[in-house]
mmCIF file of C-alpha atoms in Angstrom:
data_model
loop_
_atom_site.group_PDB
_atom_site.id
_atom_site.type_symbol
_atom_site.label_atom_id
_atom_site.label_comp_id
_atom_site.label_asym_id
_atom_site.label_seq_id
_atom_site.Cartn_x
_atom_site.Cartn_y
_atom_site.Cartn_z
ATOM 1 C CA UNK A 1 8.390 -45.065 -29.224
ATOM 2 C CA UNK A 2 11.949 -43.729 -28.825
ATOM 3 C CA UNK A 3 12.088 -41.769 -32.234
ATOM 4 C CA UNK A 4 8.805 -39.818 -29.980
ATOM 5 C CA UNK A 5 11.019 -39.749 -26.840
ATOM 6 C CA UNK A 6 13.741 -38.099 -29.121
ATOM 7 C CA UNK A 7 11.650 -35.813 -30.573
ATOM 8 C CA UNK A 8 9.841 -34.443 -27.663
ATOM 9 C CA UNK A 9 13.567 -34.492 -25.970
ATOM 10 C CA UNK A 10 14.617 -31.846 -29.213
ATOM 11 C CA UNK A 11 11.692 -29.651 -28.611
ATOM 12 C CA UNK A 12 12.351 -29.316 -24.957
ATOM 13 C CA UNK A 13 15.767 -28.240 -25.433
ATOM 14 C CA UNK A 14 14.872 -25.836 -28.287
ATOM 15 C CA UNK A 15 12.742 -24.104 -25.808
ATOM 16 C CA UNK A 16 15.499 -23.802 -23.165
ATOM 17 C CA UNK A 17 17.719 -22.162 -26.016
ATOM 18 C CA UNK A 18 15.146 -19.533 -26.619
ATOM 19 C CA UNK A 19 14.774 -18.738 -23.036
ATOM 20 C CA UNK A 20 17.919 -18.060 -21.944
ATOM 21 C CA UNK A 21 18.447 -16.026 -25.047
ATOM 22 C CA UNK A 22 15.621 -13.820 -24.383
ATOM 23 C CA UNK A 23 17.037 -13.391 -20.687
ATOM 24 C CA UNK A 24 20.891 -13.230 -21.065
ATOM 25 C CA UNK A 25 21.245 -12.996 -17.593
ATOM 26 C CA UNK A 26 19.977 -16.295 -16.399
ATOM 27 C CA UNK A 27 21.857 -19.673 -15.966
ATOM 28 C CA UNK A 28 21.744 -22.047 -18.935
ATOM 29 C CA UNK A 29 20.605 -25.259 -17.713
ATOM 30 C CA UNK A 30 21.106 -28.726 -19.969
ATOM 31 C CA UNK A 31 18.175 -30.957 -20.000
ATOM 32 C CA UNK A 32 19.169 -34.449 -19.435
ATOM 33 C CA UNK A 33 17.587 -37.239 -21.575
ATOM 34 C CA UNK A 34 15.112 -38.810 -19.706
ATOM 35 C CA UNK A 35 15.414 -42.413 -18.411
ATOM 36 C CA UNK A 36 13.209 -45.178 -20.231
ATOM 37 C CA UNK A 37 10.784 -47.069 -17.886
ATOM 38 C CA UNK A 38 9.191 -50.346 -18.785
ATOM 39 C CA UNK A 39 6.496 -51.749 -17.327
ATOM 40 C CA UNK A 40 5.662 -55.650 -17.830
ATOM 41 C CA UNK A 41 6.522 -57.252 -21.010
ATOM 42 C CA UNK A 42 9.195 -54.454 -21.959
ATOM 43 C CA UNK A 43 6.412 -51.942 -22.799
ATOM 44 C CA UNK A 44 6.954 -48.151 -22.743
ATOM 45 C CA UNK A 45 5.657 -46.327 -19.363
ATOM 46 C CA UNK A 46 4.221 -42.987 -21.124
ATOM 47 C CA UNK A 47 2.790 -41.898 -17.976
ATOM 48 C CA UNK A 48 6.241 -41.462 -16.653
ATOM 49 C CA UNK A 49 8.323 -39.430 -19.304
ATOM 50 C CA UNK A 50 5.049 -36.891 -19.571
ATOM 51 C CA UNK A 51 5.241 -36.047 -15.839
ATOM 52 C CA UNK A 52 9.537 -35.201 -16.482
ATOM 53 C CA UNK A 53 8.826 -33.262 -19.593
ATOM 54 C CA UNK A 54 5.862 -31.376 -18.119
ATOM 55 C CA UNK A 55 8.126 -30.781 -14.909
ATOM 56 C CA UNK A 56 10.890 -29.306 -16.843
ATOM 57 C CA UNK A 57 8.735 -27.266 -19.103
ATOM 58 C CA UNK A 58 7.278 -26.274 -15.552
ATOM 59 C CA UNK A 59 10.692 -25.502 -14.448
ATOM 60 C CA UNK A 60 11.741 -23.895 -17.617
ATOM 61 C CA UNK A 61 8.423 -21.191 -17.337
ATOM 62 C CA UNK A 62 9.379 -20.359 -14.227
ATOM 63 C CA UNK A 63 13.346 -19.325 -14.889
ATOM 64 C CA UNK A 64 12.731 -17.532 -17.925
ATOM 65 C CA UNK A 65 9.989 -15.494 -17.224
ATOM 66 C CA UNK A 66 10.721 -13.483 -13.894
ATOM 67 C CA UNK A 67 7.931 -11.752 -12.300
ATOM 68 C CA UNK A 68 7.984 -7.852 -12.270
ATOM 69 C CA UNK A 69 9.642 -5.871 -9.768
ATOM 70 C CA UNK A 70 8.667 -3.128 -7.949
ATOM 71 C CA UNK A 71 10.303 -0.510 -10.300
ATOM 72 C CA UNK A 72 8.920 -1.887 -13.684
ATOM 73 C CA UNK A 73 5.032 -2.061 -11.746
ATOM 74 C CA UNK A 74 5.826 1.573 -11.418
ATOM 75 C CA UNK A 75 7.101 2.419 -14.729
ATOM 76 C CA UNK A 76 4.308 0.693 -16.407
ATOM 77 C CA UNK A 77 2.128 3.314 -13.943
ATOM 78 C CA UNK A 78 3.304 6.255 -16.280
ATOM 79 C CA UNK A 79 0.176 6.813 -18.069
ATOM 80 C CA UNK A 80 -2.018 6.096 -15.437
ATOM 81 C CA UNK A 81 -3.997 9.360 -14.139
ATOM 82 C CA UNK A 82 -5.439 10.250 -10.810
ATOM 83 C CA UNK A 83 -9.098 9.335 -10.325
ATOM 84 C CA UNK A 84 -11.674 11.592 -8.698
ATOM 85 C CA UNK A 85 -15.082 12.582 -8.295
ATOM 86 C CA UNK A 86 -16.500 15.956 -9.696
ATOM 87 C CA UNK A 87 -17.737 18.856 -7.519
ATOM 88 C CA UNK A 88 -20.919 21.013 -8.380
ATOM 89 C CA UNK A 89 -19.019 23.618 -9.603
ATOM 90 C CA UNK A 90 -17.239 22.471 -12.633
ATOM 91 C CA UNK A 91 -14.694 21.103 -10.572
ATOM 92 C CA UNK A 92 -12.773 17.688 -9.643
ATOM 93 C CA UNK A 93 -11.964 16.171 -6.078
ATOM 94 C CA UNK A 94 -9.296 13.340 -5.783
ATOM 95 C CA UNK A 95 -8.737 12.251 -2.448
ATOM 96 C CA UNK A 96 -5.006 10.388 -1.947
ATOM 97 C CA UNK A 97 -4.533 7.333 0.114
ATOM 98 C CA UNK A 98 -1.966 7.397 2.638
ATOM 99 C CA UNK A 99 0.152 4.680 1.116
ATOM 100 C CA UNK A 100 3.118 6.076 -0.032
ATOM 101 C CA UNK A 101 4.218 7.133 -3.596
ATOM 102 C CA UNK A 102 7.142 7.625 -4.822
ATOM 103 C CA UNK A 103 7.174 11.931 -5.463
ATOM 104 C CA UNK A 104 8.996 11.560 -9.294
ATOM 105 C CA UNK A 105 6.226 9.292 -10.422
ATOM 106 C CA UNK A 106 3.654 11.176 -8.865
ATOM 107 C CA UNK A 107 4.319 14.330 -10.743
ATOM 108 C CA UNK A 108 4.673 12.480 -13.542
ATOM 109 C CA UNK A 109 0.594 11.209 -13.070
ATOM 110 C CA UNK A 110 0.022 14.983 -11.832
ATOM 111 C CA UNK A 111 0.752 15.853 -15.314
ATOM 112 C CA UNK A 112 -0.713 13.564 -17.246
ATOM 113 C CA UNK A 113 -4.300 14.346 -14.838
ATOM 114 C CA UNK A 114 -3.872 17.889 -15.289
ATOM 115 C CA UNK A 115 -3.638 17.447 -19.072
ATOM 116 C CA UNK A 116 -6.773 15.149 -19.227
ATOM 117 C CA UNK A 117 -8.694 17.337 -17.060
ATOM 118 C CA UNK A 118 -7.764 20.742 -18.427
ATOM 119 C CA UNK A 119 -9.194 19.051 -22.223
ATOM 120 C CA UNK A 120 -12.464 17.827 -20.142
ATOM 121 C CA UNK A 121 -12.798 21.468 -19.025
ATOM 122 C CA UNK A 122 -12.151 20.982 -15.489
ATOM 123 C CA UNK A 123 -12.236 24.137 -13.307
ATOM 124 C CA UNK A 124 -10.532 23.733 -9.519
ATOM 125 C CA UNK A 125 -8.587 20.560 -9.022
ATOM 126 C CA UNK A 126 -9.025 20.047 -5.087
ATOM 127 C CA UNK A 127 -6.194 17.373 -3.598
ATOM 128 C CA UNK A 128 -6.953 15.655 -0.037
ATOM 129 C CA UNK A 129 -3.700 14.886 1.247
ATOM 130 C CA UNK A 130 -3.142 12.774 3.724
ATOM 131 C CA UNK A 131 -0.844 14.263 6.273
ATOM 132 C CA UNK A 132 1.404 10.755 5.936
ATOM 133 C CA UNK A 133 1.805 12.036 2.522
ATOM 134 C CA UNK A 134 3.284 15.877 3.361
ATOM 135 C CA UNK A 135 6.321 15.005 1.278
ATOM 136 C CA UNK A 136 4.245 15.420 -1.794
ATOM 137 C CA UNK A 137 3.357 19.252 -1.007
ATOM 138 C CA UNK A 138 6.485 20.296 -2.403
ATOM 139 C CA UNK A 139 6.118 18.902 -5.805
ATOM 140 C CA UNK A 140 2.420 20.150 -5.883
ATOM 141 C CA UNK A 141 3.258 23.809 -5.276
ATOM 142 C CA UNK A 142 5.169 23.309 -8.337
ATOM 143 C CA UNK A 143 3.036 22.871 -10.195
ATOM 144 C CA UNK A 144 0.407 25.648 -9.393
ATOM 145 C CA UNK A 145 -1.319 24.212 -6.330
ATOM 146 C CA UNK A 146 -1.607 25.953 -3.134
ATOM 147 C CA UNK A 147 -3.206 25.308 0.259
ATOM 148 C CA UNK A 148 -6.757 25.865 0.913
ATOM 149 C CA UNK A 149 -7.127 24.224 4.312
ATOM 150 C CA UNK A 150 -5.534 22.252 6.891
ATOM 151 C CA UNK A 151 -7.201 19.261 9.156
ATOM 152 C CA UNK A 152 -4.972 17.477 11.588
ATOM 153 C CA UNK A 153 -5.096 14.797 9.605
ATOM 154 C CA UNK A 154 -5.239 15.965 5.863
ATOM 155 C CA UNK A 155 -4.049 19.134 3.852
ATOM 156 C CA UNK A 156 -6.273 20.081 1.094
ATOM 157 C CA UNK A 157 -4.443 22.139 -1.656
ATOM 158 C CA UNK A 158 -6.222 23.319 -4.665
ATOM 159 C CA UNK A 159 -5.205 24.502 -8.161
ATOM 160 C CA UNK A 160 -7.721 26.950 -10.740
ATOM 161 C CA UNK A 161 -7.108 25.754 -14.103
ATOM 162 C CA UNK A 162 -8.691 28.255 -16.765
ATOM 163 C CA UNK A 163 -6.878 31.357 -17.361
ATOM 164 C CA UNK A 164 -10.222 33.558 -15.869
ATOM 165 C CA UNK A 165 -10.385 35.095 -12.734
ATOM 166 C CA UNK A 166 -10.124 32.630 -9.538
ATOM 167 C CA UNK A 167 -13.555 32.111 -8.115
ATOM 168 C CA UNK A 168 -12.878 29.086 -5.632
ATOM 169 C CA UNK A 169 -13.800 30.438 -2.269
ATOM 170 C CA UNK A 170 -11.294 30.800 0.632
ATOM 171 C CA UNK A 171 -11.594 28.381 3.970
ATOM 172 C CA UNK A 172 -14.419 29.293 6.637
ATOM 173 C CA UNK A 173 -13.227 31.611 8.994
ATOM 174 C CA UNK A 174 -16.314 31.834 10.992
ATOM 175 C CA UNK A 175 -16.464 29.717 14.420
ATOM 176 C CA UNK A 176 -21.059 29.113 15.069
ATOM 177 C CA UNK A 177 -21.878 29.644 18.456
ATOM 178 C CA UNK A 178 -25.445 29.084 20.127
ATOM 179 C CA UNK A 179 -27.210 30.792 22.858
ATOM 180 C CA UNK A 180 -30.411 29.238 25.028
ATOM 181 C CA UNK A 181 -32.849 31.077 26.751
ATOM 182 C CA UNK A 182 -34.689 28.334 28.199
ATOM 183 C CA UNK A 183 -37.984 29.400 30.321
ATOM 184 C CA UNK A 184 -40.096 27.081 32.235
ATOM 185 C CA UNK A 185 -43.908 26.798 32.604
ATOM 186 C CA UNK A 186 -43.704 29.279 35.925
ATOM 187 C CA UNK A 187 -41.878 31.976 32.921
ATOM 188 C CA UNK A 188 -38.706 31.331 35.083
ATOM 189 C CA UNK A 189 -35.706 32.075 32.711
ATOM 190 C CA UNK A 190 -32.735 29.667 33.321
ATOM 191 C CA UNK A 191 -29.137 31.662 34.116
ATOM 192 C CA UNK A 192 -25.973 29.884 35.056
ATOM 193 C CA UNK A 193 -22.205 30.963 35.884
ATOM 194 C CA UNK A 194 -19.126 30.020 34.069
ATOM 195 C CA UNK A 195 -16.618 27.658 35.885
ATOM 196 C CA UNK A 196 -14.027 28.688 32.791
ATOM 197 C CA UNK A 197 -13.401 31.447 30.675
ATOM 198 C CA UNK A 198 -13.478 35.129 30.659
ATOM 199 C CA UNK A 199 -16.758 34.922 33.104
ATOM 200 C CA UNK A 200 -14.952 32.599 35.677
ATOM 201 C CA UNK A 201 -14.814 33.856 38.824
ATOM 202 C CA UNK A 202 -17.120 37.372 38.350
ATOM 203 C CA UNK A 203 -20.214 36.600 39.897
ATOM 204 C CA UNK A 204 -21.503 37.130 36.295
ATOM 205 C CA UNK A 205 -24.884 35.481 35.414
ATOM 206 C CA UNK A 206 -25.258 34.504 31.479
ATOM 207 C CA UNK A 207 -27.796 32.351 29.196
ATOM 208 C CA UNK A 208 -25.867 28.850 28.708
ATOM 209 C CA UNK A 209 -23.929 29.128 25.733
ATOM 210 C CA UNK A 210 -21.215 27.054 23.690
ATOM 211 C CA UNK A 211 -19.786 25.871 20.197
ATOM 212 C CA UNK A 212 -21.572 24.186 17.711
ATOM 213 C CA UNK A 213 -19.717 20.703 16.534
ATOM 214 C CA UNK A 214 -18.565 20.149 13.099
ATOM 215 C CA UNK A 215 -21.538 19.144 10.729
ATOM 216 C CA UNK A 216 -24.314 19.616 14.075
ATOM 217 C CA UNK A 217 -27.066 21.533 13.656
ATOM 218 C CA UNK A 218 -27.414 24.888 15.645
ATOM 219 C CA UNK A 219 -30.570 23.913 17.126
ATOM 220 C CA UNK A 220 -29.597 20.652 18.068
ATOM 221 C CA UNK A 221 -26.197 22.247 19.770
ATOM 222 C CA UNK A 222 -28.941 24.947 21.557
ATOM 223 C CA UNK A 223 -30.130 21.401 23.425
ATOM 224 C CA UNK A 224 -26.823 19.995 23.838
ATOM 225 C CA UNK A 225 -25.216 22.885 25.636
ATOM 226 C CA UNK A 226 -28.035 23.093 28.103
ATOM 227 C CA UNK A 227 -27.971 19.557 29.010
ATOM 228 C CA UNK A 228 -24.001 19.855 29.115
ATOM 229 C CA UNK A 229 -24.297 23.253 31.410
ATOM 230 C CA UNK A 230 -27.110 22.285 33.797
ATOM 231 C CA UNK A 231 -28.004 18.702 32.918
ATOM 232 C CA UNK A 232 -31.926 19.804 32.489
ATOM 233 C CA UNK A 233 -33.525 18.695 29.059
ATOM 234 C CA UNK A 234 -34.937 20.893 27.500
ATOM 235 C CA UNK A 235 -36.919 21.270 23.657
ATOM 236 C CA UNK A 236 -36.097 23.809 21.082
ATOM 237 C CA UNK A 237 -39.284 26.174 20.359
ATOM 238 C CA UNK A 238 -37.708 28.643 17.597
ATOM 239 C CA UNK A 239 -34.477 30.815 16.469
ATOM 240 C CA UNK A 240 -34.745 34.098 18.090
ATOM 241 C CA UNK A 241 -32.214 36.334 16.848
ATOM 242 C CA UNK A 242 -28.667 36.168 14.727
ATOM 243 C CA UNK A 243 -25.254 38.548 15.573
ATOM 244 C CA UNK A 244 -21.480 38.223 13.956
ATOM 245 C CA UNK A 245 -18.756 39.171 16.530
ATOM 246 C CA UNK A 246 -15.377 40.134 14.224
ATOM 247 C CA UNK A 247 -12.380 38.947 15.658
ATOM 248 C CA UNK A 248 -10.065 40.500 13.721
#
């Protein structure tokens, strides 16, 4: 039984010498040779010496093997490319989170996307940036991207990759607005005045009218506006005519 204490005692300090080898920068520790315990009749306690050799080989894990910091989870991020989904159009949409990334390594993954997508045949490259994440804009025009559109709470910026003319379309710059003529069954037809706007004040009588929401539908925002204007409910019949008012 001791020439297997001994031995066991050799291999645990073999393993300490490699470990502190492999990590020069970590304290050498000496294992001390375990105590002998007897139990009755002067017989060897194994139970005992395998719980201090498992603790120390525990202990041993543990100090020379260092989990990774922050730096080397990034640098092993390197070859890693941006994930997106693909438009209709030949195109690819990746959509950031706002959690924040250190600009080096994401031009670094910009890159390596750009290379990956150019060889799949990619087209546009749209980017959804979060607005937490403005500090990446810079870098991006760098590298051939420039802004499509603005929300107040993303930027999307967009880069054509094939050397052929640049068909991605530019950013609405048409605001919908709707118009009701609402009649009811005595073929009244229902006028009001504006409280705000150009109208206010005039003594001006107009059909109601108003904006139509992001993503409504026009006839829907007909309905809306009335019951908004005059609070009468009212049910859309048809689409009578369409006009474009320039702005510019």
């Amino acid at each position: 039984m001791v020439a297997k204490l001994l031995c066991r005692t050799s291999l645990l300090c073999c393993n300490a010498c490699i470990a502190v080898s492999a990590h020069s920068n970590r304290t050498f520790f000496t294992p001390r040779t375990p105590k002998l315990h007897f139990g009755a009749k002067g017989r060897f306690s194994g139970v005992r010496i395998e719980g201090y050799l498992n603790t120390r080989r525990s202990s041993m894990s543990s100090t020379a093997f260092p989990a990774a910091s922050g730096s080397e989870k990034q640098a092993e991020q390197v070859d890693r490319i941006f994930s997106g989904e693909n438009d209709d159009y030949g195109g690819v949409i990746v959509e950031m989170t706002s959690e924040p990334m250190d600009p080096s390594l994401f031009v670094t993954m910009l890159r390596a996307s750009i290379c990956q997508w150019r060889q799949q045949g990619k087209r546009g490259v749209w980017i959804k940036l979060p607005i937490e994440l403005a500090n990446l804009v810079e870098p991006l025009v760098k590298e051939g991207f420039y802004y499509h559109h603005a929300e107040p709470k993303y930027l999307m910026l967009v880069h054509w990759l094939p050397i052929t003319v640049n068909t991605i379309p530019g950013n609405a710059t048409h605001r919908v607005g709707v118009g009701a003529f609402v009649m009811n069954e005595k073929n009244e037809v229902l006028v009001v005045q504006e409280k705000s706007g150009q109208f206010r004040g005039n003594g001006f009588w107009k059909f109601p009218t108003g904006v139509v929401d992001e993503g409504e539908d026009i006839c829907d925002a007909a309905v809306r506006e009335v019951k908004e204007e005059t609070g009468i409910d009212t049910t859309f019949v048809e689409i009578l005519a369409f006009r474009m008012i320039s702005f510019q």
